[in-house]
mmCIF file of C-alpha atoms in Angstrom:
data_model
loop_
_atom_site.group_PDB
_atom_site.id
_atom_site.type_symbol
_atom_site.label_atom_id
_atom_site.label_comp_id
_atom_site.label_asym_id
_atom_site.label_seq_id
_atom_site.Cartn_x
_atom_site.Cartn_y
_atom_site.Cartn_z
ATOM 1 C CA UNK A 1 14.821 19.260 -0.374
ATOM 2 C CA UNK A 2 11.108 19.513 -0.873
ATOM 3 C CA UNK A 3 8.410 19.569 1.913
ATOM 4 C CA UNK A 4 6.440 16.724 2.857
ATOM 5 C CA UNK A 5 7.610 13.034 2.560
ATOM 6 C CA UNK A 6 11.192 14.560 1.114
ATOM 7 C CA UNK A 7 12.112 16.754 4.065
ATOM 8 C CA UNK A 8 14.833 15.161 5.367
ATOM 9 C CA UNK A 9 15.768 15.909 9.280
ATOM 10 C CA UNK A 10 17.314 18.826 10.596
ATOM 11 C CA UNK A 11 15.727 21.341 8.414
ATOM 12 C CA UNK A 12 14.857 23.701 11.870
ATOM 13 C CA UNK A 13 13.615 22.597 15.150
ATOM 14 C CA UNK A 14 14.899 20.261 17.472
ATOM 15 C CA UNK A 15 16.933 17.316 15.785
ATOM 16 C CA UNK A 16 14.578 14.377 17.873
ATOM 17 C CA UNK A 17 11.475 16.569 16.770
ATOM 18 C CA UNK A 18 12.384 16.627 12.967
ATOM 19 C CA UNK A 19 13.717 13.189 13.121
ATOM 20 C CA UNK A 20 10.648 12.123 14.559
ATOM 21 C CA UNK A 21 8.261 13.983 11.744
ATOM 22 C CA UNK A 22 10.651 12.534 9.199
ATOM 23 C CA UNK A 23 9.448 8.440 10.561
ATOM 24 C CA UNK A 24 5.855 9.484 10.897
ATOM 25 C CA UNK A 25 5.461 11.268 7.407
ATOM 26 C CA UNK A 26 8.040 8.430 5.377
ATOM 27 C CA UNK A 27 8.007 4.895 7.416
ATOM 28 C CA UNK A 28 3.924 3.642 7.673
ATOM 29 C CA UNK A 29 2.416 1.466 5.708
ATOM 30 C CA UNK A 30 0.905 2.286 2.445
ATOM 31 C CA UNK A 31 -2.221 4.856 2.553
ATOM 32 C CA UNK A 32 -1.408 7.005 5.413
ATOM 33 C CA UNK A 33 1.023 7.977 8.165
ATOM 34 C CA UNK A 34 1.212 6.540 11.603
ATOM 35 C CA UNK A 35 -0.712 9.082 13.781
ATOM 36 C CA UNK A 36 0.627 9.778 17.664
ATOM 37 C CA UNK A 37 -2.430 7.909 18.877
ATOM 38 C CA UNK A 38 -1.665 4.999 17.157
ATOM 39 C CA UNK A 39 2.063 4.465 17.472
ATOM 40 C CA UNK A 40 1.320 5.246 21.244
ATOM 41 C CA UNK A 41 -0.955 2.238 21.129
ATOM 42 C CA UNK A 42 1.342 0.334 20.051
ATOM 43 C CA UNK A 43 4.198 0.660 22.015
ATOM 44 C CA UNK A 44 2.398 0.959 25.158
ATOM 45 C CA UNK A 45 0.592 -2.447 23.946
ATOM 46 C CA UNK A 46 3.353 -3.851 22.924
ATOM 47 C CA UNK A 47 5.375 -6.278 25.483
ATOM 48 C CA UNK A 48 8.153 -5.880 22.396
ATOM 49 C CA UNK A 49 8.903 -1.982 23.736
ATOM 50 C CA UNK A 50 9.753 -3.104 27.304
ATOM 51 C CA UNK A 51 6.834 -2.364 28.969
ATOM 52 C CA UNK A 52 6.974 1.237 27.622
ATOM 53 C CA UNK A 53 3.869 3.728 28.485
ATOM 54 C CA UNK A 54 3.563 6.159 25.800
ATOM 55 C CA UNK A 55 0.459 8.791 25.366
ATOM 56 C CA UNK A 56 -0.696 10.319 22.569
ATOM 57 C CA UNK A 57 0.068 13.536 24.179
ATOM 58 C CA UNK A 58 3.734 13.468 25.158
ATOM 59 C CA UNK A 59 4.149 11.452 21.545
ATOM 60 C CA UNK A 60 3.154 15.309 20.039
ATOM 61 C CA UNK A 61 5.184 17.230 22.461
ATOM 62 C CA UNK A 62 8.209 14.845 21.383
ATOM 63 C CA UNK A 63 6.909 15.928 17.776
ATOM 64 C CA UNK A 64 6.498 19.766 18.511
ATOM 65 C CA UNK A 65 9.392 20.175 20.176
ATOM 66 C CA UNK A 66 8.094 21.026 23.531
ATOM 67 C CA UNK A 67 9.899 18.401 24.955
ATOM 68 C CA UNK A 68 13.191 17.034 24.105
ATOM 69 C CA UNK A 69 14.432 14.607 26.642
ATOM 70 C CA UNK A 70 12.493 11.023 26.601
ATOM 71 C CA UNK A 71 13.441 8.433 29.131
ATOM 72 C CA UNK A 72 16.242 5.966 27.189
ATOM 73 C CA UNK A 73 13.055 3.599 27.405
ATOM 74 C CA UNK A 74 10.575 5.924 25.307
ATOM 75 C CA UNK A 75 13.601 6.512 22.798
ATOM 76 C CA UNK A 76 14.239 2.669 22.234
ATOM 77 C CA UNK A 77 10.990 2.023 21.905
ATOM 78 C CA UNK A 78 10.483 4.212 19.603
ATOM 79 C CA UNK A 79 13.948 3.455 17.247
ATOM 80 C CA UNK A 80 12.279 -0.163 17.507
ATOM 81 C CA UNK A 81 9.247 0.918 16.352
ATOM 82 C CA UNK A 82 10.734 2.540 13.197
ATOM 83 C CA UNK A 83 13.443 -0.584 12.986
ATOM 84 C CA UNK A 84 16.142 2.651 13.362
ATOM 85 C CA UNK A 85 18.869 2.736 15.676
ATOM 86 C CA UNK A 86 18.392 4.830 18.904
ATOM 87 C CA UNK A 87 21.200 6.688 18.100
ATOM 88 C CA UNK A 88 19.357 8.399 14.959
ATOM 89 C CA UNK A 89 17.087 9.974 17.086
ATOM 90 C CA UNK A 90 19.510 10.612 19.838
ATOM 91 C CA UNK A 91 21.597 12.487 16.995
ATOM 92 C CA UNK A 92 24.540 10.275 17.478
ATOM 93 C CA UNK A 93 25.456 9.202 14.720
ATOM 94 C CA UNK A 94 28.028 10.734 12.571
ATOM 95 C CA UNK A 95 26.742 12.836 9.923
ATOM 96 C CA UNK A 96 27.320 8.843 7.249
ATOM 97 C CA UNK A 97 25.557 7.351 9.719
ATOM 98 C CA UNK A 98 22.459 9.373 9.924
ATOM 99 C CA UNK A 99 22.673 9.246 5.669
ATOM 100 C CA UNK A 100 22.950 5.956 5.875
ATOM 101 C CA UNK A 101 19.613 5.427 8.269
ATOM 102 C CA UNK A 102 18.098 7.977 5.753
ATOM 103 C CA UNK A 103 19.088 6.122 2.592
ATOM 104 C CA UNK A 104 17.456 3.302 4.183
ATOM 105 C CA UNK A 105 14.096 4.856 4.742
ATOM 106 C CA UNK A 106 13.804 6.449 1.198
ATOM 107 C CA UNK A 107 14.498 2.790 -0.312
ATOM 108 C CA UNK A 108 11.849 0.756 1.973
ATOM 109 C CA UNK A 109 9.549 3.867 1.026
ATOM 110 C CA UNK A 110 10.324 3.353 -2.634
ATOM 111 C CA UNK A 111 10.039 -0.543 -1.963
ATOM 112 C CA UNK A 112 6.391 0.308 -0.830
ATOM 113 C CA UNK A 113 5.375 0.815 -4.554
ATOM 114 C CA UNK A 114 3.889 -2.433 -5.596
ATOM 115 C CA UNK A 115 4.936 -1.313 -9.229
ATOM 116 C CA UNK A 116 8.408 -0.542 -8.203
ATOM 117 C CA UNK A 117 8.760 -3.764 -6.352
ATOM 118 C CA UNK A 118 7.247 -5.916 -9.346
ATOM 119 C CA UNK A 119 10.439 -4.052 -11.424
ATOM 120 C CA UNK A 120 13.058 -5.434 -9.100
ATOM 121 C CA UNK A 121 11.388 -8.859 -8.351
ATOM 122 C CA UNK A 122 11.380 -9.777 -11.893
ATOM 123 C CA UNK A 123 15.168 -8.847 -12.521
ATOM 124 C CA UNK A 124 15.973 -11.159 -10.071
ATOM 125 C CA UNK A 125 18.184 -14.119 -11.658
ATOM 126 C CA UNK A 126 18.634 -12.315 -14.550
ATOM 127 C CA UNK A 127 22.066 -12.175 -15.484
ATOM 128 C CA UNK A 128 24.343 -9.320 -14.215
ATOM 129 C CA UNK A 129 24.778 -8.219 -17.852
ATOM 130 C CA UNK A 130 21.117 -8.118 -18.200
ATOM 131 C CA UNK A 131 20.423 -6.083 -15.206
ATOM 132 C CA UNK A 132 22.646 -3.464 -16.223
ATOM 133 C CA UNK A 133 20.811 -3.093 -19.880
ATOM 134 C CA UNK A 134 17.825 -2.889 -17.215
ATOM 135 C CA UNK A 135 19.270 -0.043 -15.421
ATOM 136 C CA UNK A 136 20.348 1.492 -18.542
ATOM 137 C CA UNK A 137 16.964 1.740 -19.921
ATOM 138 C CA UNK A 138 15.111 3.197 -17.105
ATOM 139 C CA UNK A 139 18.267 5.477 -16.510
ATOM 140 C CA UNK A 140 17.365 6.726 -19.964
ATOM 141 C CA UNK A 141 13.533 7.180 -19.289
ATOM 142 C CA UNK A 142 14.519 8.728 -16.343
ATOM 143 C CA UNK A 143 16.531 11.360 -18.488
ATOM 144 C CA UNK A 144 13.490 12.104 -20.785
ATOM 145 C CA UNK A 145 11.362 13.035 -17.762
ATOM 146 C CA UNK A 146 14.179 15.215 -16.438
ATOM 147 C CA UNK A 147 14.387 13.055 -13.254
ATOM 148 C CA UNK A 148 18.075 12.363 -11.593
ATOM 149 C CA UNK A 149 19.490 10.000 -12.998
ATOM 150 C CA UNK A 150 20.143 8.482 -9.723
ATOM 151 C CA UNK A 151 16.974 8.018 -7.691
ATOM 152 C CA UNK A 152 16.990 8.985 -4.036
ATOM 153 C CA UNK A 153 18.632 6.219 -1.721
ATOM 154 C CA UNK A 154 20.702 4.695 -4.353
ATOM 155 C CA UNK A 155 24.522 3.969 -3.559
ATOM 156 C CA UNK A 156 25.303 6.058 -6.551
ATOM 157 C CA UNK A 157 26.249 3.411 -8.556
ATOM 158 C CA UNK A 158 21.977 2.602 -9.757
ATOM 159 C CA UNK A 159 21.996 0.045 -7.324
ATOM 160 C CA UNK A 160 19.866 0.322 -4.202
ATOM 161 C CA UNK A 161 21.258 -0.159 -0.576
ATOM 162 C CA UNK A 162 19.891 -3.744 -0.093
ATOM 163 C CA UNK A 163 21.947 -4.346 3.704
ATOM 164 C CA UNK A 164 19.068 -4.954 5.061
ATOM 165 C CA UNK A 165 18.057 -2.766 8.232
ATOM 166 C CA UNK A 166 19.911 0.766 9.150
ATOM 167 C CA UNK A 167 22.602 -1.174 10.988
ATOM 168 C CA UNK A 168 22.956 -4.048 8.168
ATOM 169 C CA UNK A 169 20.097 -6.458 9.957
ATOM 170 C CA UNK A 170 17.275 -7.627 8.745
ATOM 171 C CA UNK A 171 14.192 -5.131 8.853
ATOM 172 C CA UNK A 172 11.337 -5.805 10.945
ATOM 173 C CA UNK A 173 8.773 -5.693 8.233
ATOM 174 C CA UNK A 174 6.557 -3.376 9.953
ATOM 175 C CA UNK A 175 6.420 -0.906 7.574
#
């Protein structure tokens, strides 16, 4: 995968350090990522996390690598924070669960794209058969601009993951 935005976790490092970088850079509201002062802010703020004090400091050791063993507390906070599951950033998840959580990401970060939402919106109670001459012409744009034909967190099938949140619940809109 590319750098940036695309890196997906695991590339080197620890695993809770690239997860980590891989929220920050992908899950923040349109403009620009979350930066460690912030999210620190808002978890320790936030009587949501559990009472959770967070710095901006240990938030970029977490990030660096230079430490790798939060408190349960820090790491639930944080999974909340990012509407993930703890066990993504614990690394517990088997290898279709982490893909899943991933999937997830890359399709609320596609959903951030006021154009690309206005697309899906407006298929909405269009007939199935309709839809699919939908997907067919974009597949074919896609083809003339030698994109994949299936866009990241797609199902494989051209249909986007719409379960809701990483575990199938509703997303906390935060992003």
């Amino acid at each position: 995968m590319a750098a940036g935005a695309d890196r997906s976790p695991d590339a080197a490092g620890s695993p809770l350090a690239d997860r980590l970088n891989y929220l920050f850079t992908t899950m923040h509201p349109p403009g620009a990522p979350y930066t460690n002062a912030h999210v620190a802010e808002e978890i320790s703020g936030g009587a949501e996390y559990g009472g959770v004090s967070l710095t901006e400091q240990y938030l970029s050791m977490l990030r660096n690598g230079r430490r790798t063993n939060p408190s349960p507390d820090v790491l639930r906070a944080l999974a909340k924070f990012f509407a993930v599951p703890v066990g993504y950033l614990l690394g517990d998840l088997s290898p279709s669960q982490a893909e899943r959580v991933e999937e997830e990401v890359r399709f609320l970060v596609a959903m951030r794209d006021k154009r690309v939402r206005s697309i899906a919106l407006r298929s909405v109670g269009l007939p199935p058969e309709v839809q699919d001459s939908l997907t067919t012409i974009i597949s074919q744009f896609r083809q003339q601009m030698n994109l994949p034909l299936e866009p990241p967190g797609t199902n494989g099938a051209g249909e986007a993951d719409g379960s809701g949140g990483p575990d199938g619940e509703a997303t906390n809109g935060r992003r």
